[in-house]
Each structure stands twice: as C-alpha cells, then as structure tokens.
PDB file of C-alpha atoms in Angstrom:
ATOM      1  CA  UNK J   1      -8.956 -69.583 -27.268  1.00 90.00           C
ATOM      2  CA  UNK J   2      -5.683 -71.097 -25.781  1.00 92.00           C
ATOM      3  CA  UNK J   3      -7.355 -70.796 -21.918  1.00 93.00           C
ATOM      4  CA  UNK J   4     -10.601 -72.238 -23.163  1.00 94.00           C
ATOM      5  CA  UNK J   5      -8.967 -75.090 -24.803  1.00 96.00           C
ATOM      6  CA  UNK J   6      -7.235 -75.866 -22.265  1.00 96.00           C
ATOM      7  CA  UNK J   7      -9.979 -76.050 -19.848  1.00 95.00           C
ATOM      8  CA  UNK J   8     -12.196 -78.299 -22.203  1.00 95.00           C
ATOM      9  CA  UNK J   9      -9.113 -80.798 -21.556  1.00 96.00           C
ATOM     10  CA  UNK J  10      -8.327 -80.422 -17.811  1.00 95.00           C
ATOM     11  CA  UNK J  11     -12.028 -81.005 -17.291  1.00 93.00           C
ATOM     12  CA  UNK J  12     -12.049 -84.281 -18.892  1.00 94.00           C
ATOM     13  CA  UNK J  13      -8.904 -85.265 -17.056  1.00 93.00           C
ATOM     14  CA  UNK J  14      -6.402 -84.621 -19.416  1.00 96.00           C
ATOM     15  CA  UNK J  15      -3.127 -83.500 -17.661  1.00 96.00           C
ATOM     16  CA  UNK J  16      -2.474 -79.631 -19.838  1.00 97.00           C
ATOM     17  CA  UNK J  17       1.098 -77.841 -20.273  1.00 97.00           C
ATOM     18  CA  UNK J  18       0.378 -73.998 -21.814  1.00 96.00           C
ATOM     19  CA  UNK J  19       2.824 -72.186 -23.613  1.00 96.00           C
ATOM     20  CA  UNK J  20       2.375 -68.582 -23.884  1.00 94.00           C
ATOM     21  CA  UNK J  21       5.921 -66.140 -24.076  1.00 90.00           C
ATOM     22  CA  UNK J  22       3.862 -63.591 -22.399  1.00 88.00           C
ATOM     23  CA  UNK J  23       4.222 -62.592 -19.205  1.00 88.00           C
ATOM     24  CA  UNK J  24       0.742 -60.642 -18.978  1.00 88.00           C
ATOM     25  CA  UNK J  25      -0.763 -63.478 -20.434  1.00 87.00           C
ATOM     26  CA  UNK J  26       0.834 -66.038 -18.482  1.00 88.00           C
ATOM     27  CA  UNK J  27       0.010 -63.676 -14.756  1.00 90.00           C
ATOM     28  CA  UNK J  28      -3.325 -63.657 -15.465  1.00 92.00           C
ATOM     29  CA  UNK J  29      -3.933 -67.079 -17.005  1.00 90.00           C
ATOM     30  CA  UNK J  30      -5.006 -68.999 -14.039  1.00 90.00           C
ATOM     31  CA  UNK J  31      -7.612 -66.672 -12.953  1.00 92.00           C
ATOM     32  CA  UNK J  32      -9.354 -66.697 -16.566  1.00 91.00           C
ATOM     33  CA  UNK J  33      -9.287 -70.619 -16.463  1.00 93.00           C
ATOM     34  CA  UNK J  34     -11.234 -70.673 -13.205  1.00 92.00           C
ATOM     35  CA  UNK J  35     -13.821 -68.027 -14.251  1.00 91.00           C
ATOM     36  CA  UNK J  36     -14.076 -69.685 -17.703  1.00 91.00           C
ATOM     37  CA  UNK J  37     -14.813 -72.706 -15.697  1.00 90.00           C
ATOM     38  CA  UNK J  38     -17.406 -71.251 -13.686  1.00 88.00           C
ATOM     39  CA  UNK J  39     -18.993 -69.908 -16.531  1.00 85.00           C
ATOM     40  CA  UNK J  40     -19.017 -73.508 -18.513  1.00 84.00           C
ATOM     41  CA  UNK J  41     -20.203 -74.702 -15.068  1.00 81.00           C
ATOM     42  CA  UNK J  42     -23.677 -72.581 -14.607  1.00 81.00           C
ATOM     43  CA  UNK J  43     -24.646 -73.245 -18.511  1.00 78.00           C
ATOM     44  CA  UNK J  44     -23.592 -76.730 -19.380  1.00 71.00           C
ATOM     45  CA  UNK J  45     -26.318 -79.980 -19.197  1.00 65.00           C
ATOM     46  CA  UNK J  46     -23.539 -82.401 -18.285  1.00 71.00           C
ATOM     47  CA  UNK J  47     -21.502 -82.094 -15.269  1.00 72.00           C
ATOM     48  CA  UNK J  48     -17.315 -82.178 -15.643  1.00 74.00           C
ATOM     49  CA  UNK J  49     -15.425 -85.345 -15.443  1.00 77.00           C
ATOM     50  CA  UNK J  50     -13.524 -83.831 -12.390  1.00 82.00           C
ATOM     51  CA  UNK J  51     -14.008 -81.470  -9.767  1.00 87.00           C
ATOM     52  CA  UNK J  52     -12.875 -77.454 -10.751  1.00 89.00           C
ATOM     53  CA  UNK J  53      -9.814 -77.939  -7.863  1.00 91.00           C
ATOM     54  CA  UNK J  54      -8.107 -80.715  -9.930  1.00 92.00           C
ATOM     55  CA  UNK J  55      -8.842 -79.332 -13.005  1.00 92.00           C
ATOM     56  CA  UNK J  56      -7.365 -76.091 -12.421  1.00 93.00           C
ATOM     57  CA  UNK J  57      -4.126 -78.063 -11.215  1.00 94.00           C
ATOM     58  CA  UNK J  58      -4.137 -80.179 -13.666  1.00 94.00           C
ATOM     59  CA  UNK J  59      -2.810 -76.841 -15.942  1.00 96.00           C
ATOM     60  CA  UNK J  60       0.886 -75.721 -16.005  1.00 95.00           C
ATOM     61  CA  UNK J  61       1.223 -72.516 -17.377  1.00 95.00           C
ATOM     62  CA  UNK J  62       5.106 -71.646 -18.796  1.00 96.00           C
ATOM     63  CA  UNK J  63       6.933 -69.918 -21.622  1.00 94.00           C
ATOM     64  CA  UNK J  64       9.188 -72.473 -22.486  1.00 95.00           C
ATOM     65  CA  UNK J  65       8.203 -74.436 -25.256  1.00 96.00           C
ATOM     66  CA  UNK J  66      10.965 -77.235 -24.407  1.00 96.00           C
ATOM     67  CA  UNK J  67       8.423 -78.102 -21.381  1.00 97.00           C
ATOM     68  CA  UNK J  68       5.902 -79.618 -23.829  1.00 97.00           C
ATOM     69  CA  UNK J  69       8.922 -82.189 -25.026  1.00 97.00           C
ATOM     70  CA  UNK J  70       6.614 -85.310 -23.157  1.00 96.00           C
ATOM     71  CA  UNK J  71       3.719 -83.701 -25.032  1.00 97.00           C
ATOM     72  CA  UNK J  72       1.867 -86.593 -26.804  1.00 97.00           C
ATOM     73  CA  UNK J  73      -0.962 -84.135 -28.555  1.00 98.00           C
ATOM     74  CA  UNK J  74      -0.184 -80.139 -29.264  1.00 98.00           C
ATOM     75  CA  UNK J  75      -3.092 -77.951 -30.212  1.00 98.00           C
ATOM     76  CA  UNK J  76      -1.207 -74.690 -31.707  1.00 98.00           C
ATOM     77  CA  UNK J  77      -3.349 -71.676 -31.282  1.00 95.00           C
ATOM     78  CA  UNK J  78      -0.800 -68.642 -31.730  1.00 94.00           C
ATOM     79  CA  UNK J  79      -2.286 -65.279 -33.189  1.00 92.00           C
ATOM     80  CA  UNK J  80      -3.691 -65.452 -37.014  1.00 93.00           C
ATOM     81  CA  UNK J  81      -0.211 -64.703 -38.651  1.00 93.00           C
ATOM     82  CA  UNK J  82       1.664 -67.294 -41.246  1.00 95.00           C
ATOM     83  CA  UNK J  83       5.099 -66.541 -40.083  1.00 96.00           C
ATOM     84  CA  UNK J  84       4.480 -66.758 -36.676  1.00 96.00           C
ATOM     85  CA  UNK J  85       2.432 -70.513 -37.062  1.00 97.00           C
ATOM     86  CA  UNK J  86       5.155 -71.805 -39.526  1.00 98.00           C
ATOM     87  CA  UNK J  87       7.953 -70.316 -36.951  1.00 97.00           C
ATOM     88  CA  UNK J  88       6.099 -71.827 -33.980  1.00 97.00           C
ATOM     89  CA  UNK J  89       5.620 -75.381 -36.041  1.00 98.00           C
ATOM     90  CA  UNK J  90       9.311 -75.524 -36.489  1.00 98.00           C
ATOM     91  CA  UNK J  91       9.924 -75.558 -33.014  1.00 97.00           C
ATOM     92  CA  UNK J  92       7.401 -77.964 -32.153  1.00 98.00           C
ATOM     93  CA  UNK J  93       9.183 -80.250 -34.579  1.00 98.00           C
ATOM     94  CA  UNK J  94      12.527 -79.930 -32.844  1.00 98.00           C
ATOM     95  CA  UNK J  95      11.117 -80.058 -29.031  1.00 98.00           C
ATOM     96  CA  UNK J  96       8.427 -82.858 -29.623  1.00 98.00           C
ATOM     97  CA  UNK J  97       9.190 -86.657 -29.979  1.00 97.00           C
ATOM     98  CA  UNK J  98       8.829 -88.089 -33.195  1.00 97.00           C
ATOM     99  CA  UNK J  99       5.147 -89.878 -32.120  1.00 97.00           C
ATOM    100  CA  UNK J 100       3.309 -86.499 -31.113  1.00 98.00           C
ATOM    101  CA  UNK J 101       0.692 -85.317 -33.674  1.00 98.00           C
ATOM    102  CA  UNK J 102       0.029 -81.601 -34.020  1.00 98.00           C
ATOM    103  CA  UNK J 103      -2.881 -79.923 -34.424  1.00 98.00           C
ATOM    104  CA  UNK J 104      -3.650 -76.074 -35.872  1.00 98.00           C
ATOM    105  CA  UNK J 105      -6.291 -74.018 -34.253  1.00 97.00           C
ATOM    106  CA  UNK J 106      -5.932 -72.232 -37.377  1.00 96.00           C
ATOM    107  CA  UNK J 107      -8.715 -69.859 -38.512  1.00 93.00           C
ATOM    108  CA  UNK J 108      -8.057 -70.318 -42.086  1.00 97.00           C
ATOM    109  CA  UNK J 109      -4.145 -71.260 -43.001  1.00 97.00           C
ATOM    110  CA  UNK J 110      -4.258 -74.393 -44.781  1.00 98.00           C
ATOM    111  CA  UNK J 111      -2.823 -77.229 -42.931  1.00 98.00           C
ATOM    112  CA  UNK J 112      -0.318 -78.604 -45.402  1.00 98.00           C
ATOM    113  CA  UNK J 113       1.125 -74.885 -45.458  1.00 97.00           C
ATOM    114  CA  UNK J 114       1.900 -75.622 -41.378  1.00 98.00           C
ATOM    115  CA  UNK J 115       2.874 -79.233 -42.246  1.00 98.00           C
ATOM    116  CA  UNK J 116       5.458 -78.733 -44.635  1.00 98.00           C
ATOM    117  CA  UNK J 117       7.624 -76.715 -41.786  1.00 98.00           C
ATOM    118  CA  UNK J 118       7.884 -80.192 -39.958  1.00 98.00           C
ATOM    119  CA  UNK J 119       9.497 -83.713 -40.331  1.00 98.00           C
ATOM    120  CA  UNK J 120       5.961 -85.318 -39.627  1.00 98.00           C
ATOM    121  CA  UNK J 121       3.204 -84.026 -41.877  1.00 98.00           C
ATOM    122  CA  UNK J 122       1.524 -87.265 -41.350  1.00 98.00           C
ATOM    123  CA  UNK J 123       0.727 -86.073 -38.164  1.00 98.00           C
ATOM    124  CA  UNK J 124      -0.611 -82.746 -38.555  1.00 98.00           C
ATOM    125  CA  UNK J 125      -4.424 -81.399 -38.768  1.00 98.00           C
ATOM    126  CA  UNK J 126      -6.669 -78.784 -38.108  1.00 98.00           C
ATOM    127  CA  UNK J 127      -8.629 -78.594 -35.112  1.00 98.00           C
ATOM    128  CA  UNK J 128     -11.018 -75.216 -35.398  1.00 97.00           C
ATOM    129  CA  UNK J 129     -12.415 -75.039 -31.904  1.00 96.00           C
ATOM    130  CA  UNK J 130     -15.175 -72.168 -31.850  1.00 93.00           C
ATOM    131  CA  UNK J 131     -15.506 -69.446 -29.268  1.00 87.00           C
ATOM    132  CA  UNK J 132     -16.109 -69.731 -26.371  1.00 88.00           C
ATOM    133  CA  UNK J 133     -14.486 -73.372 -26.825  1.00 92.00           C
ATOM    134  CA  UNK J 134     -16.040 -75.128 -23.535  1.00 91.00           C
ATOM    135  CA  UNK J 135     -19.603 -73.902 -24.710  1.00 89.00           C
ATOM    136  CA  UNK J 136     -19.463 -75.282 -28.665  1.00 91.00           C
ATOM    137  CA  UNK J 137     -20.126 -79.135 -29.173  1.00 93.00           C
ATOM    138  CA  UNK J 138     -18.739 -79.147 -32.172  1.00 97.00           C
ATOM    139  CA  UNK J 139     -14.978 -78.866 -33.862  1.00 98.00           C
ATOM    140  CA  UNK J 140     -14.088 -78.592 -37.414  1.00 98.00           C
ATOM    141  CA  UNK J 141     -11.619 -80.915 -38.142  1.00 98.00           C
ATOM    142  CA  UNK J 142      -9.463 -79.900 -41.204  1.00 98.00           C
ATOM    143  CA  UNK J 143      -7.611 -83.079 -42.855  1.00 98.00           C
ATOM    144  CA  UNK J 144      -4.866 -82.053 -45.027  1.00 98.00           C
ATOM    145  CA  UNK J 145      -3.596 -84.217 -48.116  1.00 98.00           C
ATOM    146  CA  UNK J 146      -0.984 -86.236 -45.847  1.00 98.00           C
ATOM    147  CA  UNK J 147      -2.843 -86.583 -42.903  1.00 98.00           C
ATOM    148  CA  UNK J 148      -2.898 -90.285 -42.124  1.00 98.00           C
ATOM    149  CA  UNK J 149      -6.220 -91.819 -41.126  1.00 98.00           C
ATOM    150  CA  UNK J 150      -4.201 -93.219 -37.883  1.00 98.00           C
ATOM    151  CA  UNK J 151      -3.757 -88.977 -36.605  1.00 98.00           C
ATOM    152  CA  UNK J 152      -7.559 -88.187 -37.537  1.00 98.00           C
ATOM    153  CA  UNK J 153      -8.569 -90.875 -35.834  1.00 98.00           C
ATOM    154  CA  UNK J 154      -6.539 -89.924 -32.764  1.00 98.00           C
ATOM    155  CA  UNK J 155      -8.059 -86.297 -33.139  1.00 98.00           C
ATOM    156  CA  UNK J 156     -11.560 -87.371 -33.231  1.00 98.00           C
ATOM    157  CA  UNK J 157     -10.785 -89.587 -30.036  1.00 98.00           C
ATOM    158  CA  UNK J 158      -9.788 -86.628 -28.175  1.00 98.00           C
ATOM    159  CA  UNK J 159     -12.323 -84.625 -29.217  1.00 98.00           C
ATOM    160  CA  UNK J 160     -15.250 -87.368 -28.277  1.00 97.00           C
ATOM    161  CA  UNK J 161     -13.300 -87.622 -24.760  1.00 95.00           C
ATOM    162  CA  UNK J 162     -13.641 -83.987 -23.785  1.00 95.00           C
ATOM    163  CA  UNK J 163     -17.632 -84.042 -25.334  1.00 93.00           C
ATOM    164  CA  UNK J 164     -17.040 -82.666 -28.491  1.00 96.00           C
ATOM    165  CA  UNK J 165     -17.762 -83.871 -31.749  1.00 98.00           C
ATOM    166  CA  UNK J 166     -15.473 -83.429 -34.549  1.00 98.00           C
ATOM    167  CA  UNK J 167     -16.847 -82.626 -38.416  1.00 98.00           C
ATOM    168  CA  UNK J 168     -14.515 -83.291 -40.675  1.00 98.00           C
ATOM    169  CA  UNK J 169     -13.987 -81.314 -43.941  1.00 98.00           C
ATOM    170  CA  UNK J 170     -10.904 -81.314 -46.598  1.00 98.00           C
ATOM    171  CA  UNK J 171      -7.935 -78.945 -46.292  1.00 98.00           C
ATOM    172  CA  UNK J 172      -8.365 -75.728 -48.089  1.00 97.00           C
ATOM    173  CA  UNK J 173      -8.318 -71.643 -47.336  1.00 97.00           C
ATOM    174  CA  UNK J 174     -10.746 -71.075 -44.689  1.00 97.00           C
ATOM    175  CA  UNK J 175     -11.972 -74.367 -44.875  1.00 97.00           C
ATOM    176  CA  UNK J 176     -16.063 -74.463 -44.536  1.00 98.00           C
ATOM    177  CA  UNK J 177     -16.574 -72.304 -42.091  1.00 96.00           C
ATOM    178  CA  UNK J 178     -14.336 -69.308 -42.663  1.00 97.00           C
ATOM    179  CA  UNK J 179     -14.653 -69.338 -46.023  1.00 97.00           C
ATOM    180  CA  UNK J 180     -17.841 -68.424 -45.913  1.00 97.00           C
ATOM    181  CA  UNK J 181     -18.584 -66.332 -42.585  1.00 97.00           C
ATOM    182  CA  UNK J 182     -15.485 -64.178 -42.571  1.00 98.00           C
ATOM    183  CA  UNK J 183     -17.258 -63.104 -46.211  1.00 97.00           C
ATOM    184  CA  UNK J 184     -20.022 -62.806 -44.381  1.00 98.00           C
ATOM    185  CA  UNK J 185     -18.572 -60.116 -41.668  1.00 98.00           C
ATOM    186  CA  UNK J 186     -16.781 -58.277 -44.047  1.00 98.00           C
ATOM    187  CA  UNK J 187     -19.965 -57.710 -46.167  1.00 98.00           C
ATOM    188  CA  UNK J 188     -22.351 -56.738 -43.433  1.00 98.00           C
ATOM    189  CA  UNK J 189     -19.775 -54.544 -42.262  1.00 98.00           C
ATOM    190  CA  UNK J 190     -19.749 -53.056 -45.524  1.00 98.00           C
ATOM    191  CA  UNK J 191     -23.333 -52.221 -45.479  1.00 98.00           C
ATOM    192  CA  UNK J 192     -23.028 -50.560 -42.152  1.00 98.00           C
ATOM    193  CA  UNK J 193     -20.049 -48.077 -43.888  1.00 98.00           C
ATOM    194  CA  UNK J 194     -22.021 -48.076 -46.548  1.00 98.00           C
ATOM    195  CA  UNK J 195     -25.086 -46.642 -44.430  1.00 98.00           C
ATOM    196  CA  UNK J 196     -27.559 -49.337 -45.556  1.00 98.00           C
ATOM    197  CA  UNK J 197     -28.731 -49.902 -42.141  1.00 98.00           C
ATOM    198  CA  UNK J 198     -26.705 -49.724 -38.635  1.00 98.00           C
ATOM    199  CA  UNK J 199     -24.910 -52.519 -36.949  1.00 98.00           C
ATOM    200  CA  UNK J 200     -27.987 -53.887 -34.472  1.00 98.00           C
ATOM    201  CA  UNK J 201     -30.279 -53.731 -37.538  1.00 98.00           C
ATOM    202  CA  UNK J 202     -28.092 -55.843 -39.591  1.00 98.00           C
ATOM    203  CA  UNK J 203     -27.687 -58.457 -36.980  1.00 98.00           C
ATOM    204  CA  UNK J 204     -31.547 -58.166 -36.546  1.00 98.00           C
ATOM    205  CA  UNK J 205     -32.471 -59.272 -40.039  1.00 98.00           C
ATOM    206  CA  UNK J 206     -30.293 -62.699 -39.690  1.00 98.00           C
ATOM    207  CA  UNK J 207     -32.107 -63.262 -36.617  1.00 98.00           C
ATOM    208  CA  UNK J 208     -35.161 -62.912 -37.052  1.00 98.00           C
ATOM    209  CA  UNK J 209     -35.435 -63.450 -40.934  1.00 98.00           C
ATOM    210  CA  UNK J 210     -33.264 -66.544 -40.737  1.00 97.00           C
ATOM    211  CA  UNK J 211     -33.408 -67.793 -37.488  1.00 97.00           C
ATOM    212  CA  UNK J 212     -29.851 -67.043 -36.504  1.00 96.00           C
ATOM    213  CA  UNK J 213     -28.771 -66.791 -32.588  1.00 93.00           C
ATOM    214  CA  UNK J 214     -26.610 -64.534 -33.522  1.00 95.00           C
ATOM    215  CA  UNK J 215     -25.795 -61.819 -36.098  1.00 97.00           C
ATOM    216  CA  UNK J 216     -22.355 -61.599 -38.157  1.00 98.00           C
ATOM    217  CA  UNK J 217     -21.491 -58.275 -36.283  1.00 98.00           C
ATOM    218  CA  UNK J 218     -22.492 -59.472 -32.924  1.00 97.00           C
ATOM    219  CA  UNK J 219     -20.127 -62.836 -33.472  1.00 97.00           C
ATOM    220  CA  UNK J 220     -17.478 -60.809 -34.988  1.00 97.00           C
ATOM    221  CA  UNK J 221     -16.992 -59.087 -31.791  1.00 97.00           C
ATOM    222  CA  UNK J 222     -17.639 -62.113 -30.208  1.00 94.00           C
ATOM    223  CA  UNK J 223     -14.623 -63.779 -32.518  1.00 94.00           C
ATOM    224  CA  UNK J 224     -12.286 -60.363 -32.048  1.00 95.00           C
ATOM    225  CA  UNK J 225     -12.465 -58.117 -35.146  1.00 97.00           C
ATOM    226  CA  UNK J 226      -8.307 -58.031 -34.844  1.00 96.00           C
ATOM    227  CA  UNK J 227      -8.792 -62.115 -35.447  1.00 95.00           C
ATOM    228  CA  UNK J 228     -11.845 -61.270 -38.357  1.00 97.00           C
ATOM    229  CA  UNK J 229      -8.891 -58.356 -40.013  1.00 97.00           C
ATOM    230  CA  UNK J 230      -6.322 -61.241 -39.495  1.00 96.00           C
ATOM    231  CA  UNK J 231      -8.281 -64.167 -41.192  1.00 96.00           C
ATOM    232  CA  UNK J 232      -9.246 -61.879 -43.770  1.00 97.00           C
ATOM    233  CA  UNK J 233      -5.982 -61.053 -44.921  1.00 97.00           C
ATOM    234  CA  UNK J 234      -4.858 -64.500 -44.700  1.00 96.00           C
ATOM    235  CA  UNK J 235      -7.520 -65.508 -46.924  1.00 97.00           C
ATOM    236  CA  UNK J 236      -6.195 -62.671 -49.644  1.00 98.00           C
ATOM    237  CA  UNK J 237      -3.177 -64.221 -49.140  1.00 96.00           C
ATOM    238  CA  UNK J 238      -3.808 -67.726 -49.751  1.00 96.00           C
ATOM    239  CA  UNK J 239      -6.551 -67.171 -52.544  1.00 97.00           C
ATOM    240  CA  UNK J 240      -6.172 -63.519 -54.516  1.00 97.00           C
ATOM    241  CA  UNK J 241     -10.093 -63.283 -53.878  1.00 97.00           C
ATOM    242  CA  UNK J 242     -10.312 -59.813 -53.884  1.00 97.00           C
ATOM    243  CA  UNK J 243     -13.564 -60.205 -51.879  1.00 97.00           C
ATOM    244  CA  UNK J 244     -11.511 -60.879 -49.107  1.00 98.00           C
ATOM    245  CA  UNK J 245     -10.365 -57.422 -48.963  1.00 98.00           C
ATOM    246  CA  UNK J 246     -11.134 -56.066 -45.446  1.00 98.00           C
ATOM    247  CA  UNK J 247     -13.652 -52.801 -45.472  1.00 98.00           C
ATOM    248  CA  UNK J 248     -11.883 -49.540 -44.320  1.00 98.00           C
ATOM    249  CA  UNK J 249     -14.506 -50.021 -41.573  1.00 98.00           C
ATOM    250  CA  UNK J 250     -13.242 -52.828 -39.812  1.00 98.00           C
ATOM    251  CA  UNK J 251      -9.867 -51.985 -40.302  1.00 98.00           C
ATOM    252  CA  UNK J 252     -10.792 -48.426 -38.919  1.00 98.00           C
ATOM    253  CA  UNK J 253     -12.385 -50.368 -35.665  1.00 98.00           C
ATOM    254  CA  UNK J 254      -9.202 -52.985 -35.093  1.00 98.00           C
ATOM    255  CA  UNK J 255      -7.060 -49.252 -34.805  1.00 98.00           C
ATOM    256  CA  UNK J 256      -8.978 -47.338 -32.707  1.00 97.00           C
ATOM    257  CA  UNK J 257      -8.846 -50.449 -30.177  1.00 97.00           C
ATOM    258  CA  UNK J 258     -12.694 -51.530 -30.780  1.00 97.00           C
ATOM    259  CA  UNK J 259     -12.125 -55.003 -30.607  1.00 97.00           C
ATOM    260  CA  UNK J 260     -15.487 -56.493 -29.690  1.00 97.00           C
ATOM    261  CA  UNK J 261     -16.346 -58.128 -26.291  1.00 95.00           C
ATOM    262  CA  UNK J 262     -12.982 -58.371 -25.177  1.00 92.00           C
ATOM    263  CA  UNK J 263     -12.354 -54.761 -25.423  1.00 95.00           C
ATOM    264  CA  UNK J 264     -15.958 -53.776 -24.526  1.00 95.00           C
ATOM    265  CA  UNK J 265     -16.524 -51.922 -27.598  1.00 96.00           C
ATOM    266  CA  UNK J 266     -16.808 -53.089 -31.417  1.00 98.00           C
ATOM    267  CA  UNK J 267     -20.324 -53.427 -33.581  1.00 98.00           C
ATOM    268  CA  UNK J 268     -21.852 -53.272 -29.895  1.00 97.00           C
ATOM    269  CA  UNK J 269     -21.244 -51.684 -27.174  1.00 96.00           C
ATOM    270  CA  UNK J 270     -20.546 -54.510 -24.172  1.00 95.00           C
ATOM    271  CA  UNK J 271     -20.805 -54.152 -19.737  1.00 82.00           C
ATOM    272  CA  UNK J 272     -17.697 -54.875 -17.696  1.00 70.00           C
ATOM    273  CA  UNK J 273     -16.708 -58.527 -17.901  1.00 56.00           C
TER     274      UNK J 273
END
C-alpha cells in the first residue's frame, strides 16, 4: 500500500520520501514502483501529470524516519498493529515540524486512538486508500473529533491533486467500510469451513446475484488475509463484538502462508506475478 501510495503522489508531481526499516523492502522498492506504474499506465483513462522517469526519481526510499523532518504531509501506512501505529506516531511527533498534518492509512484503528500519542491532534486523520491505490478513485477520509476543518481541507486538496476523491465519514472502529466488509469476509469464510458452498461459489453469488465485481473471498486475497486476520482483531479490540472473531479458517490460511495474491495462494489459487 506504502509503494502504491507513493506512486499516486510522484505521478502528480509531488516530491515522495519512504520510510520502510526493511532492508528487503527497501531493495526491492524501486522496481515495484516502476511496474506498479506500468500497470496504472496500460489501465488508466487519464494520462500522468509527469513522465514515469521523473516520477520514479521523484521517490527517495530510506529507513530513517529523521529524513521526513521537511515533511509537510505524512501518510502512515505501517502493518495493522496498535502498538506499532501509536509507536510510529510518536516518532513522527518528535521528527516532524509543528505545521505537518498526519494522516493514518489505518484499516480500522480509530484516529483519535493515533492522535492522542502526538502534540498535534488537530492535525491528524484518516486517509483509507484502497488496493491497488493508483487504480481506486476514491479515499475514505476518516475525521476524528479534533480534526480541524483547516487539516481536512488540506487532505481533500491532496487527494483532488493526485485524482482522487475523498468521502468523508466520522471517526469510529472500522469506520464505513471495514466495519462492514471485514464482517463480510469473515462470514463468507465461515460458510466455506462450514461447507455451505466452496470459495469460487461464494464469490459467484455476490456477483452475479448482486452485481458485485468482485467477491469477499476474491478481495480478501486481493486485501491480504494477514491484513483481513489483523483488522479483525483490531476490531475485537476496539469494540468486544464478538462477531469480529476471526474463523479458524482464515486464521488456518494466514499460518500456512496462504496469503492471497501476494503469496499466490489464498481463497484462489493466483499465476506468477
């Protein structure tokens, strides 16, 4: 999500600084940023702002978070675990000058939980980019109770400047659209542990009952089912809604290694990438 973001920005002409403390992640960064940008490049209607050379060094990649100290907008997208977001907001409040609004990729945390770990919850939202990020117009923009209108309306500059448009909802677990599709996974993974029906049946019925481009198993292995396992156990967390429980199923999946599309195996079965 990190690469993807950061290529919906470098392509509009925003100059990009990536943190990432690993060193995998951090080798192989630049080549995922140019094939994600070939990718955007054969399906999207609109052609970039600037040309895939300048966007691609418009990107630093490092794992020092002091290096985003100039940083005037941060879009946090660290792994689906509380400790780790509030640990990682902390830091951003001691590296980052006092005007720099922060923003939490979050797939469910509330914001104000991320807020209170700075000096500037003023300036702190939720900016839910889908996946893939440079394909999906749209961004759910999560206002917590102290966000001033002044950082929302910065936000939904941004997000108009790279294409996007920004739909904004109130702060809460899972805001709209967690709240309501990671139930959504969990239970149609139920009904394939349960037997009901297998995986490409279940994703069948929502697409051609309801109209749906996709299924809820197809997009959680299109999401990560580690990230679905995560979100759902942040959502216990925050809520005690027991229905957030994840099914031995998908927990069975995430530790056997089957992932979804990223590790070529999950509900579906996936080619080489």
């Amino acid at each position: 999500m990190g690469t993807g973001i950061a290529q919906c920005l470098a392509e509009a002409g925003h100059r990009v600084v990536v943190v990432d403390p690993g060193e995998q992640a951090l080798a192989t960064a630049p080549a995922r940023l140019r094939d994600g940008i070939r990718l955007a490049r054969m399906f999207r209607e609109q052609p970039a702002a600037v040309p895939m050379d300048a966007a691609l060094q418009a990107v630093t990649w490092t794992r020092r978070t002091q290096d985003l100290a100039d940083a005037r907008f941060v879009l946090e997208c660290a792994p689906e675990r509380i400790p780790l977001k509030e640990k990682v907001f902390r830091e951003l409040d001691d590296v980052c000058g006092a005007d720099a609004v922060f923003a939490t990729v979050t797939s469910a945390i509330p914001v104000e939980r991320l807020a209170a770990h700075t000096g500037r919850p003023r300036q702190v939202l939720g900016m839910h980019f889908m996946n893939p990020a440079p394909l999906k117009e749209a961004v759910e923009v999560v206002r917590g109770p102290r966000t001033a209108d002044e950082t929302l309306d910065t936000a939904l500059a941004l997000l108009a400047g790279i294409g996007k448009t920004g739909i904004v909802v109130s702060d809460a677990p899972g805001f709209v659209s967690n709240r309501v599709l990671m139930l959504t996974v969990n239970e149609a993974a139920t009904v394939v542990e349960q037997g009901t029906a297998d995986a490409a049946t279940v994703d069948r019925v929502f697409q051609e009952c309801f109209g749906h481009t996709m299924g809820p198993l197809a997009t959680g292995d299109l999401i990560g089912l580690d990230t679905i396992v995560d979100t759902l156990d942040v959502l216990l967390e925050c809520t005690g809604d027991q229905r957030f429980v994840p099914c031995g199923l998908l927990r069975g999946m995430v530790a056997e290694g089957r992932l979804g599309r990223k590790s070529g195996n999950g509900f579906h079965r996936y080619g080489p990438r």
